[in-house]
Coordinates of C-alpha atoms in Angstrom, one line a residue:
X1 CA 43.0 -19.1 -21.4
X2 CA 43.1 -23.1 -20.6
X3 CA 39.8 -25.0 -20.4
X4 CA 39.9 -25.3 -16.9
X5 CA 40.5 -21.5 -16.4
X6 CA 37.7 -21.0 -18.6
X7 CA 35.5 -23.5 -16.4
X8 CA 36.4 -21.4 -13.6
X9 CA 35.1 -18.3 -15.4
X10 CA 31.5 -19.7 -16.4
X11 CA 31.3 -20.7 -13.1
X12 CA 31.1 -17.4 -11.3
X13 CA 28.6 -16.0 -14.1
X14 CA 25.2 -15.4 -13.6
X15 CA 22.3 -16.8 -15.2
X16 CA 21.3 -13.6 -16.7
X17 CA 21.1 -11.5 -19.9
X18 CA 24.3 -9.3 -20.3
X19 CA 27.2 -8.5 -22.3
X20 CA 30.3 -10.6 -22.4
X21 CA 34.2 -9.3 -23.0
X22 CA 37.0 -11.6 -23.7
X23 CA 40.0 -9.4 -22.9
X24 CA 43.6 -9.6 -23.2
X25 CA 45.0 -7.8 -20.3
X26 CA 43.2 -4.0 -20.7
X27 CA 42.9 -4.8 -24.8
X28 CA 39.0 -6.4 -26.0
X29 CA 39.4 -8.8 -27.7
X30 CA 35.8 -9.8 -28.4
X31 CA 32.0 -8.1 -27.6
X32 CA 28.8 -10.3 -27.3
X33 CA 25.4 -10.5 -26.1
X34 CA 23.6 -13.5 -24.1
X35 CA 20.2 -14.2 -22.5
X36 CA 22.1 -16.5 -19.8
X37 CA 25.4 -15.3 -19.7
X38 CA 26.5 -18.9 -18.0
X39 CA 25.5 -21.0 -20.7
X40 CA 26.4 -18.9 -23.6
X41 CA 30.0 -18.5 -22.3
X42 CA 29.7 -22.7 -22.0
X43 CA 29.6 -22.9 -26.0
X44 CA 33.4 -21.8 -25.7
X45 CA 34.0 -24.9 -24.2
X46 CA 34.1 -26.5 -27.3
X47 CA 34.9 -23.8 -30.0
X48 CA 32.7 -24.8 -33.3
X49 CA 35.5 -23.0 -35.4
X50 CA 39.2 -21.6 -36.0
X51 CA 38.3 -17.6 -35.0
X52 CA 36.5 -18.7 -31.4
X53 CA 39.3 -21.0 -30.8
X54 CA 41.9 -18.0 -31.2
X55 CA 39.5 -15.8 -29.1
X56 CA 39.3 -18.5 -26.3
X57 CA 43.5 -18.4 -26.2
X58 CA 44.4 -15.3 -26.5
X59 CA 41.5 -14.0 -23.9
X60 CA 43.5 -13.9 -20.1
X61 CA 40.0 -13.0 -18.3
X62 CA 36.1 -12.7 -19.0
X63 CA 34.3 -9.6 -17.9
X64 CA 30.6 -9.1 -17.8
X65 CA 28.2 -6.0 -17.9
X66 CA 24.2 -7.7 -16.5
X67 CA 21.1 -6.3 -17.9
X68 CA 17.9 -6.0 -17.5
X69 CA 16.4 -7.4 -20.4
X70 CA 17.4 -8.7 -23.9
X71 CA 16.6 -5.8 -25.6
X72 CA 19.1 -3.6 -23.4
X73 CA 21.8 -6.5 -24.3
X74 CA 20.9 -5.9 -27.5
X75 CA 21.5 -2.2 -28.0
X76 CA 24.7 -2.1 -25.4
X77 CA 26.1 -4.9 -27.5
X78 CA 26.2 -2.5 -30.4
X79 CA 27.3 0.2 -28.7
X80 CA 30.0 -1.3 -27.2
X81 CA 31.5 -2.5 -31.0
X82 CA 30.7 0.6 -32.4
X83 CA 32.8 2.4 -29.4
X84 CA 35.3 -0.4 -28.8
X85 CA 35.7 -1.9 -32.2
X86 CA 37.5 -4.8 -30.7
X87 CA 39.5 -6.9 -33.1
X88 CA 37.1 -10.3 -33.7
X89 CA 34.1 -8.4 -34.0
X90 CA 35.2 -6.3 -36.7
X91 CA 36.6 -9.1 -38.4
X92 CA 33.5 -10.8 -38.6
X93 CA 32.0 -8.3 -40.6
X94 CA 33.6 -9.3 -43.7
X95 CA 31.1 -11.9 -42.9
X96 CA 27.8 -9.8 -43.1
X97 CA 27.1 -11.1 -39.9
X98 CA 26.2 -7.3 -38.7
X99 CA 23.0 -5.9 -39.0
X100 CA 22.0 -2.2 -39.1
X101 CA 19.0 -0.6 -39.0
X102 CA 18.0 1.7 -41.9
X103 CA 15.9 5.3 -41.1
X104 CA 15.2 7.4 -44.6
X105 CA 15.2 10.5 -44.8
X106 CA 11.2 11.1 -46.5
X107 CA 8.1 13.0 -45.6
X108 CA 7.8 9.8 -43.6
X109 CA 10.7 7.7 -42.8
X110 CA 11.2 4.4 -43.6
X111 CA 12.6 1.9 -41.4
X112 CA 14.7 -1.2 -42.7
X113 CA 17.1 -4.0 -41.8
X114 CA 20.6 -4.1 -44.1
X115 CA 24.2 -5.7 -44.0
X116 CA 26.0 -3.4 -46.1
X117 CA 25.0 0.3 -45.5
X118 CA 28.1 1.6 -46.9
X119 CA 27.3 0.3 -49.9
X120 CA 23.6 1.5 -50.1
X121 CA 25.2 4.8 -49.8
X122 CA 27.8 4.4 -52.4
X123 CA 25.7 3.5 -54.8
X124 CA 22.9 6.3 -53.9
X125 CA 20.3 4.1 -53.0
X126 CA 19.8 5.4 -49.9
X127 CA 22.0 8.7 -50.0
X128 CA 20.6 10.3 -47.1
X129 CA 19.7 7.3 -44.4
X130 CA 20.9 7.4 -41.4
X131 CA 21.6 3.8 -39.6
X132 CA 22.1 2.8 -36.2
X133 CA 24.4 -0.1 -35.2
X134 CA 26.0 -2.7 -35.9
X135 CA 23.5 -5.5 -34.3
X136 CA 24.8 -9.0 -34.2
X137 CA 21.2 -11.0 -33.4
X138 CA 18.8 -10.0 -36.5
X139 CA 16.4 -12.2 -35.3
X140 CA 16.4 -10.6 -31.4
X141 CA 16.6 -6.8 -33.5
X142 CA 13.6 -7.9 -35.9
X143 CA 11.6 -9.0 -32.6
X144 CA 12.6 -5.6 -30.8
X145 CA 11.5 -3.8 -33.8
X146 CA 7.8 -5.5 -33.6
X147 CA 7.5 -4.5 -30.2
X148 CA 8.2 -0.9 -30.4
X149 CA 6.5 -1.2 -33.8
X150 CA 3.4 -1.7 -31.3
X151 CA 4.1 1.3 -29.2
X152 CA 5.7 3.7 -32.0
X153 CA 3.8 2.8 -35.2
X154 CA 5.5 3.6 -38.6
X155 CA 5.0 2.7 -41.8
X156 CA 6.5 -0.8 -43.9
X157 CA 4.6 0.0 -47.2
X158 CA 6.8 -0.5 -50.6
X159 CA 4.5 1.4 -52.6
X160 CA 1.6 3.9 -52.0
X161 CA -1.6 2.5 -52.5
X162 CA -5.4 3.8 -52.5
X163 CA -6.5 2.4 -49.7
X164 CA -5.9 1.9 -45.8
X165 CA -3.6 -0.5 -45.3
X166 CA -3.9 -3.9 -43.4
X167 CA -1.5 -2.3 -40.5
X168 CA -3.5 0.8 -40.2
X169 CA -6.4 -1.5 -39.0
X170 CA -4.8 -3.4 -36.2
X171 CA -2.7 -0.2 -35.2
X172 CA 0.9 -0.4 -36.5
X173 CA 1.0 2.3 -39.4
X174 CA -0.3 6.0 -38.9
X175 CA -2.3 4.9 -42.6
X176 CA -2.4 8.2 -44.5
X177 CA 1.5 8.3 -44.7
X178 CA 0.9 5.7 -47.5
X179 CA -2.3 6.8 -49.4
X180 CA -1.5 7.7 -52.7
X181 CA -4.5 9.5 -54.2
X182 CA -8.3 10.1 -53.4
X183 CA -9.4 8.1 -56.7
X184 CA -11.5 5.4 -54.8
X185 CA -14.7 4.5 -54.3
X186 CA -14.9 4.6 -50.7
X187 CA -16.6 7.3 -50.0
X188 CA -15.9 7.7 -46.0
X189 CA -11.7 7.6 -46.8
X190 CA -11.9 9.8 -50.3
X191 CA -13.6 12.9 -47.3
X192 CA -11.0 11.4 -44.7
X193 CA -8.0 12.1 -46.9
X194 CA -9.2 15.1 -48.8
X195 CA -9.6 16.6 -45.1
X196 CA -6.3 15.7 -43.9
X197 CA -4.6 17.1 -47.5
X198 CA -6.7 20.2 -46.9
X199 CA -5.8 20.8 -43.0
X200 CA -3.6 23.6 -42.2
X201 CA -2.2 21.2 -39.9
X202 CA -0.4 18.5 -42.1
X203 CA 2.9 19.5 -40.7
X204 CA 1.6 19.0 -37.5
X205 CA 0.8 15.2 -38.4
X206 CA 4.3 14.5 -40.0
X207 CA 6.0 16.1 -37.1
X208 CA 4.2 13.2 -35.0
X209 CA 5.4 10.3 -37.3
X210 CA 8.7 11.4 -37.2
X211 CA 8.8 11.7 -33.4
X212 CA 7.8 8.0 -33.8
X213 CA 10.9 7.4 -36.0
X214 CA 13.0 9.3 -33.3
X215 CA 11.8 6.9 -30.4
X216 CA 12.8 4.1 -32.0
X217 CA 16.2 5.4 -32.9
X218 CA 16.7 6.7 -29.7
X219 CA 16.1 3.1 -28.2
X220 CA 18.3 1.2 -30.6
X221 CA 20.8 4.0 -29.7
X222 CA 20.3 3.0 -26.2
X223 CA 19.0 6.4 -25.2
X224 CA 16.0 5.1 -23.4
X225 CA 16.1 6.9 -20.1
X226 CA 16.4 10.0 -22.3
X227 CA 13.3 9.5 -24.2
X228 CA 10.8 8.4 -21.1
X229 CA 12.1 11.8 -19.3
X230 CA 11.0 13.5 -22.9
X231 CA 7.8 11.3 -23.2
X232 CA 7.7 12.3 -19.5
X233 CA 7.6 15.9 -19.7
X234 CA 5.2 16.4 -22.7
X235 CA 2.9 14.3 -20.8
X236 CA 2.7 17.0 -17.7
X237 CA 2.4 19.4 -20.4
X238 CA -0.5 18.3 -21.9
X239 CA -2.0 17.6 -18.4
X240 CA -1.3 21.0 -17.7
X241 CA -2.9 22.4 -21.0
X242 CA -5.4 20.1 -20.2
X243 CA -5.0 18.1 -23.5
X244 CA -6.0 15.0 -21.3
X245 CA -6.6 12.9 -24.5
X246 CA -2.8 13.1 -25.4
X247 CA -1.7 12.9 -22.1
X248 CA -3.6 9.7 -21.6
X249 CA -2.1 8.3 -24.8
X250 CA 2.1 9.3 -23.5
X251 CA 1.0 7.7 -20.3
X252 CA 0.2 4.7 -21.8
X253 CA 3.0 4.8 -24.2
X254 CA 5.6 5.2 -21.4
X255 CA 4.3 2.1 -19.3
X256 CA 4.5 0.2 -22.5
X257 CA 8.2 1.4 -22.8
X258 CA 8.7 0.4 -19.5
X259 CA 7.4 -3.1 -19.8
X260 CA 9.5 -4.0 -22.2
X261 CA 12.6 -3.1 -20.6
X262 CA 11.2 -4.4 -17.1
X263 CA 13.1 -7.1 -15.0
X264 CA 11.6 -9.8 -14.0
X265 CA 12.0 -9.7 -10.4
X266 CA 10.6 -6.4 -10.4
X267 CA 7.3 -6.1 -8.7
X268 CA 4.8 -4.7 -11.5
X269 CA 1.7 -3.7 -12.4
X270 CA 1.4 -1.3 -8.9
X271 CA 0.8 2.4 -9.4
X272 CA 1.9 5.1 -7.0
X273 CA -1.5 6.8 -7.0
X274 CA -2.6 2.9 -5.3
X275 CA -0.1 2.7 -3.1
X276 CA -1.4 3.3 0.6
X277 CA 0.3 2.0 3.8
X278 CA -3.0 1.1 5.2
X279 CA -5.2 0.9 2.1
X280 CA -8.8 2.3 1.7
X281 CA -10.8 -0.5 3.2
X282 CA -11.8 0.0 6.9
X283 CA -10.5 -3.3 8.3
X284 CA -6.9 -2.6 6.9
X285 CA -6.0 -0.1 9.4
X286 CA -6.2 -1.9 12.4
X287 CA -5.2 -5.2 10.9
X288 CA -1.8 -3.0 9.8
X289 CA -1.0 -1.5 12.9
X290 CA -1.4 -5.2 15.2
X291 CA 0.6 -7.0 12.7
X292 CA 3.7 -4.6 12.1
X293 CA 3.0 -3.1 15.3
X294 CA 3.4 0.8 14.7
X295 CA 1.8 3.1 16.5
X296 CA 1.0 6.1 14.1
X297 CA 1.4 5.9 10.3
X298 CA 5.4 6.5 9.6
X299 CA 5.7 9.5 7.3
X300 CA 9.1 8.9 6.1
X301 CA 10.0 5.3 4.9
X302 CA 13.7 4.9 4.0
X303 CA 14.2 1.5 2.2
X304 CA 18.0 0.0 1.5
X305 CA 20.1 -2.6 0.0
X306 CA 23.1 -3.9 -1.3
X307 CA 24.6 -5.5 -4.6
X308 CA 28.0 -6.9 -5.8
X309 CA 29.2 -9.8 -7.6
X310 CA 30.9 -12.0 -4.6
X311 CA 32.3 -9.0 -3.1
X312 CA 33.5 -7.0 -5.8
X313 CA 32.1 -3.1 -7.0
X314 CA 29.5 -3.7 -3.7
X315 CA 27.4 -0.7 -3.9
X316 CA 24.5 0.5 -1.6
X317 CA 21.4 2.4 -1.7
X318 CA 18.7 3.9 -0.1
X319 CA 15.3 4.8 -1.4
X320 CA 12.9 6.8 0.4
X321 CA 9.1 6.8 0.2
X322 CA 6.9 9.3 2.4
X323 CA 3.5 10.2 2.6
X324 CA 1.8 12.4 0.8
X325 CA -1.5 13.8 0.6
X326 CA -3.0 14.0 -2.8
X327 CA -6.5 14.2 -4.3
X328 CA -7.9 14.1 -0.6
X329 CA -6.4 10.3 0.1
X330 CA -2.8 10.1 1.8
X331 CA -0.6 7.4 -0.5
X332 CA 3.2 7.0 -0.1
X333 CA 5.5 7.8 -3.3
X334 CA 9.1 7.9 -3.4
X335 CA 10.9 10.9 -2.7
X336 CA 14.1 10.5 -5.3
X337 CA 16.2 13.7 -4.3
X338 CA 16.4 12.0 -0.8
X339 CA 17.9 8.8 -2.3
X340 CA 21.7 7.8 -2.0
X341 CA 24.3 5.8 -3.0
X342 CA 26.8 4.3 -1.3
X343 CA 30.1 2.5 -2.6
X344 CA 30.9 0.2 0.0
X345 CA 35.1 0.1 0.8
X346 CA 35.4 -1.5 3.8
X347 CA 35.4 -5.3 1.9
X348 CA 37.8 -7.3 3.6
X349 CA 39.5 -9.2 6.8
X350 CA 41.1 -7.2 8.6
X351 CA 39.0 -4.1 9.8
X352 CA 41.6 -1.4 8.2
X353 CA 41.5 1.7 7.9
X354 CA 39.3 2.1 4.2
X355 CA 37.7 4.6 2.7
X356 CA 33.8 4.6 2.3
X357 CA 32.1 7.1 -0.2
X358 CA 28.5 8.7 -0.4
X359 CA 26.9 9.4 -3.4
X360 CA 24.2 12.1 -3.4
X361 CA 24.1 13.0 -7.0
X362 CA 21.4 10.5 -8.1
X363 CA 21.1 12.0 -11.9
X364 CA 22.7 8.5 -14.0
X365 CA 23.2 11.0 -17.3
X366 CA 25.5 13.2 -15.6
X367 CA 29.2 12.6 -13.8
X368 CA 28.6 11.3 -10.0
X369 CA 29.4 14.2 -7.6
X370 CA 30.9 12.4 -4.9
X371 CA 32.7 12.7 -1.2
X372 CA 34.8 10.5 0.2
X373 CA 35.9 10.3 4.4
X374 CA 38.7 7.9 5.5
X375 CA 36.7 6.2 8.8
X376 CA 37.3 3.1 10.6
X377 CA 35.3 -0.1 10.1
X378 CA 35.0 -3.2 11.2
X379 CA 35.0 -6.4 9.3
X380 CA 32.5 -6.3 6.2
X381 CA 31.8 -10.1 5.2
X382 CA 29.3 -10.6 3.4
X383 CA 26.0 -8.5 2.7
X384 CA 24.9 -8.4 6.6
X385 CA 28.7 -6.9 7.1
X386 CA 28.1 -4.2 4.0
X387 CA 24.7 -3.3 5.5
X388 CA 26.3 -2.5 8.9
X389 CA 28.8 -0.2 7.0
X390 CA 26.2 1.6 4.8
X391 CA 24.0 2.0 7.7
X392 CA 26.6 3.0 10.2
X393 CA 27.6 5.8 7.5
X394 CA 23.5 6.8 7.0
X395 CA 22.9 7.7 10.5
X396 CA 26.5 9.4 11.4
X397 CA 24.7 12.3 8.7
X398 CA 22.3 13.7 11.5
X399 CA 21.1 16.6 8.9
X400 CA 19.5 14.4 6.8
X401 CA 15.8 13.5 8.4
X402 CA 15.5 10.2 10.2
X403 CA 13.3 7.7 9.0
X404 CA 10.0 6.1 10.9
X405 CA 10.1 3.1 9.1
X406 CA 13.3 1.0 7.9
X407 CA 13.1 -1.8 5.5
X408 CA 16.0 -3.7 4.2
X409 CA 16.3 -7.1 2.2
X410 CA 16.9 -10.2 3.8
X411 CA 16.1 -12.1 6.9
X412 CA 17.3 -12.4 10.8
X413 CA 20.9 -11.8 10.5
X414 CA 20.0 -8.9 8.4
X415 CA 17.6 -7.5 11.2
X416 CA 20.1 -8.0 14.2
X417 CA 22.9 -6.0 12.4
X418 CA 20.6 -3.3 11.8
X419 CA 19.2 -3.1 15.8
X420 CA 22.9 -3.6 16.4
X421 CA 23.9 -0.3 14.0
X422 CA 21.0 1.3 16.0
X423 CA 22.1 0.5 19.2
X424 CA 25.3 2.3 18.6
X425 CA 23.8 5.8 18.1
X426 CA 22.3 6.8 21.8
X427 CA 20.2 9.4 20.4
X428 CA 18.4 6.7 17.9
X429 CA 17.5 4.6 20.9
X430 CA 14.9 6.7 22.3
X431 CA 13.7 6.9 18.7
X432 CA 12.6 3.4 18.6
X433 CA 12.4 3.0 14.9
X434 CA 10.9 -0.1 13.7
X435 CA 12.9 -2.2 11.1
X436 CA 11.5 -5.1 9.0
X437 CA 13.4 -7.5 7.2
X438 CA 11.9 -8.5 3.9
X439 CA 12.8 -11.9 3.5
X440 CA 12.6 -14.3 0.0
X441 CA 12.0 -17.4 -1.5
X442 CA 14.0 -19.6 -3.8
X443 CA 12.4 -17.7 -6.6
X444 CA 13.0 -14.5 -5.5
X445 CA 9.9 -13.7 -4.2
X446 CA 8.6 -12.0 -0.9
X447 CA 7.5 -14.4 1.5
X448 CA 7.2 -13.2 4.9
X449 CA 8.7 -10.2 6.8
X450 CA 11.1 -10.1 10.3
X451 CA 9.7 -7.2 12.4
X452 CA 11.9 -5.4 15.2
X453 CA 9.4 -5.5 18.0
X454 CA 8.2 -9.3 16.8
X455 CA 9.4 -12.6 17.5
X456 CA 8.0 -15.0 15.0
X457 CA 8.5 -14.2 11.4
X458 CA 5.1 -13.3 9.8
X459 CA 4.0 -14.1 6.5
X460 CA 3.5 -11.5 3.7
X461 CA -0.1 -13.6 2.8
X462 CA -1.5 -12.5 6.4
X463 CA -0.8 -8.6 5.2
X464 CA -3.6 -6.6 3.6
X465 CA -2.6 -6.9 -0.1
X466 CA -1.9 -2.3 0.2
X467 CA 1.0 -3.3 2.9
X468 CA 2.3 -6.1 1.1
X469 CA 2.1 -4.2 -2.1
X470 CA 4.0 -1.0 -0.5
X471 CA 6.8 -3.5 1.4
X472 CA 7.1 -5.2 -2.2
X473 CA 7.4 -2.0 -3.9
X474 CA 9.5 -0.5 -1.4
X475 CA 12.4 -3.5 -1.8
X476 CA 12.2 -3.7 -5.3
X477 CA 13.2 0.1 -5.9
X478 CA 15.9 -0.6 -3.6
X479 CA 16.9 -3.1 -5.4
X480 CA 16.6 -1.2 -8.5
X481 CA 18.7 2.1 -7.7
X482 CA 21.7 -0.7 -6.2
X483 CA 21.6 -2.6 -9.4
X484 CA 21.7 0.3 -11.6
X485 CA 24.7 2.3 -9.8
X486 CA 26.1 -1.3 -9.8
X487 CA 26.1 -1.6 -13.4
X488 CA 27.4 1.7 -13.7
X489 CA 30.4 1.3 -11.5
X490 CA 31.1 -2.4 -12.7
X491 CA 30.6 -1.1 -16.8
X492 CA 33.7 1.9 -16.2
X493 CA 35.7 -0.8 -14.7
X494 CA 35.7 -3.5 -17.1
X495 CA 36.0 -0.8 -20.1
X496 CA 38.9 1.1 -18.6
X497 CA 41.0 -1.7 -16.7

């Protein structure tokens, strides 16, 4: 690859976390991690030694996996070298440049950082660990550990000792995991340990810690969407078994979780039970209805858009959110067996023939189920084009329920292809479904809203903050279910081309 063919490269990447591939033809070459993908690929520019410069030669193309935070880089990095093992990464473990994490096998696991854990088992220091990597950032890995250290504690003590520790106080260790005997004089922790020793229940309390250790392995293992559906589950237990105490404590656990894996463009802090088209305050209900013009409160909301990297592995989707009645107060919560996917096929210029699949297996741990139908299409250029072609494939399904409200991403063009699409399907007309277009700011944000029946756009800051919170919410799930099956179409391409 020649500098200016490398130039070329940087300059179609995103400024975004991600993993990176130098590949020769269909071989890897090389595996790493970035918090701007553009700039770190820059540094190759002007190799700093003899091994990048060989990389930056041999490599014929760059291929890129986005993510959603550093920490996901972070574990897909070393999954990716531990499944790969392309050639320059394994030869720059002769350098101790790796780093794996450490889990013991005790009454309560130990968690540490090493370079060489083939040699800790050789030498039976640490006969029976298990480890998870390789890592090639210790200090990003030590940083990850310190925040699931805040929402898993475990315990760091060398030695036992007699007292509570200083990480028992300020909620990072368990605390009696690392008590060594009762001789003190503190009278309140000799009774508080002799009780715990003398519970039936000390199983009970190790089987806890450990399922501590196991979240945090599973993370670094980049099992995450496995453990919040386990976290998940034994919180509606304990609801059920009304063990609200522990429930409380899972829920709070999974949000944390959540938080540190959350994009930033991703509209946070809003919570289903809070989301209301109309809101709870008196004035927001006419207020609602004047400024987006709807008649009746829509029961089914179906929300869409599209993503693709300048064309390529476009994908679309379709989140739906409908109302619901719960604890006497109607709210709107999505409805994920009525999502889709869609891969969009009919990229190109000259309105062919192409193939255009639907996606209705929306499970990400298991192989898509999907159908494919050979229709015509018009010319798909640019996102307004591969919203007419998702849409146009949506509404030619006429057993799956039709929507009262649409919202899509983006601005005027966006809305006139949809009232177009709409105007194409006779029995759709009479529906008169109302549309808005959410459009953005230079940052990303939501700034004001097209509506079908409105001429002038209208500012999100004139919406009661429920209906901006729901049209926000709305768009960033879409966003979120095309980004992930984006990821997940893009990832099997660049690992098996």
């Amino acid at each position: 690859m020649t500098p200016q063919q490398l130039k070329s490269a940087i300059n179609k990447l995103p400024q975004k976390s991600g993993i990176y591939l130098f590949k020769q033809g269909s071989k890897i070459l090389y595996v790493g991690k970035a918090l701007n993908l553009k700039n770190r690929i820059g540094y190759y520019l002007k190799p700093i030694n003899t091994r990048l410069q060989e990389i930056v030669s041999r490599a014929k193309r760059i291929d890129f996996i986005e993510t959603g935070s550093d920490i996901e880089a972070l574990t897909l990095e070393s999954q990716l070298i531990k499944k790969l093992q392309p050639k320059f990464n394994i030869m720059l473990r002769d350098d101790k440049q790796f780093f794996f994490v450490g889990f013991s096998n005790e009454d309560f696991p130990k968690i540490f950082i090493t370079h060489q854990p083939d040699q800790l088992k050789a030498l039976s220091l640490k006969p029976k660990a298990k480890f998870v990597g390789p890592f090639t950032d210790g200090t990003a890995l030590k940083t990850t550990l310190r925040y699931l250290r805040q929402i898993f504690p475990y315990c760091t003590c060398k030695k036992p000792h007699n007292n509570f520790c200083l990480n028992y106080h300020i909620g990072k260790c368990p605390g009696f995991c690392c008590l060594k005997s009762t001789n003190t004089s503190n009278r309140f922790l000799k009774l508080s340990y002799d009780n715990f020793r003398k519970r039936q229940d000390t199983r009970i309390f190790q089987k806890e810690y450990r399922k501590n250790i196991k979240a945090v392995k599973d993370i670094l293992s980049g099992k995450k969407t496995s453990l919040l559906k386990r976290l998940e589950k034994e919180m509606i237990k304990h609801g059920r078994e009304e063990k609200f105490q522990e429930a409380i404590e899972l829920r709070k656990k999974i949000e944390k979780i959540k938080r540190v894996f959350e994009n930033a463009k991703i509209v946070r802090n809003i919570s289903y039970s809070h989301i209301s088209l109309y809101g709870s305050g008196r004035g927001n209900v006419p207020c609602a209805k004047k400024i987006l013009g709807l008649k009746q409160p829509p029961r089914r909301i179906e929300g869409y858009d599209i993503a693709n990297i300048q064309g390529k592995y476009a994908v679309g989707a379709m989140v739906v959110f409908t109302l619901q009645q719960s604890s006497g107060q109607a709210n709107y919560k999505p409805d994920k067996n009525e999502y889709r996917k869609f891969k969009i096929r009919g990229v190109g210029n000259d309105g062919d023939v192409r193939n255009v699949g639907i996606d209705k297996n929306n499970n990400s741990n298991k192989r898509s189920d999907q159908t494919f139908r050979t229709v015509r299409t018009t010319q798909t250029s640019g996102d307004t084009g591969m919203l007419k072609e998702m849409l146009e494939r949506r509404f030619k399904h006429m057993e799956w329920p039709f929507p009262d409200l649409i919202i899509i991403d983006g601005g005027k063009a966006q809305l006139s292809a949809t009232l177009k699409v709409i105007s194409n399907f006779k029995f759709l007309i009479s529906k008169q479904i109302p549309i808005i277009a959410l459009t953005k700011d230079e940052k990303h944000r939501g700034s004001k809203i097209y509506v079908s029946n409105k001429k002038t756009a209208i500012a999100l800051s004139r919406l009661p903050i429920s209906v901006k919170n729901l049209l926000l919410h709305i768009d960033a799930e879409a966003h979120r279910f095309a980004i992930g099956y984006y990821r997940k179409l893009h990832r099997k391409k660049i690992l098996f081309t």
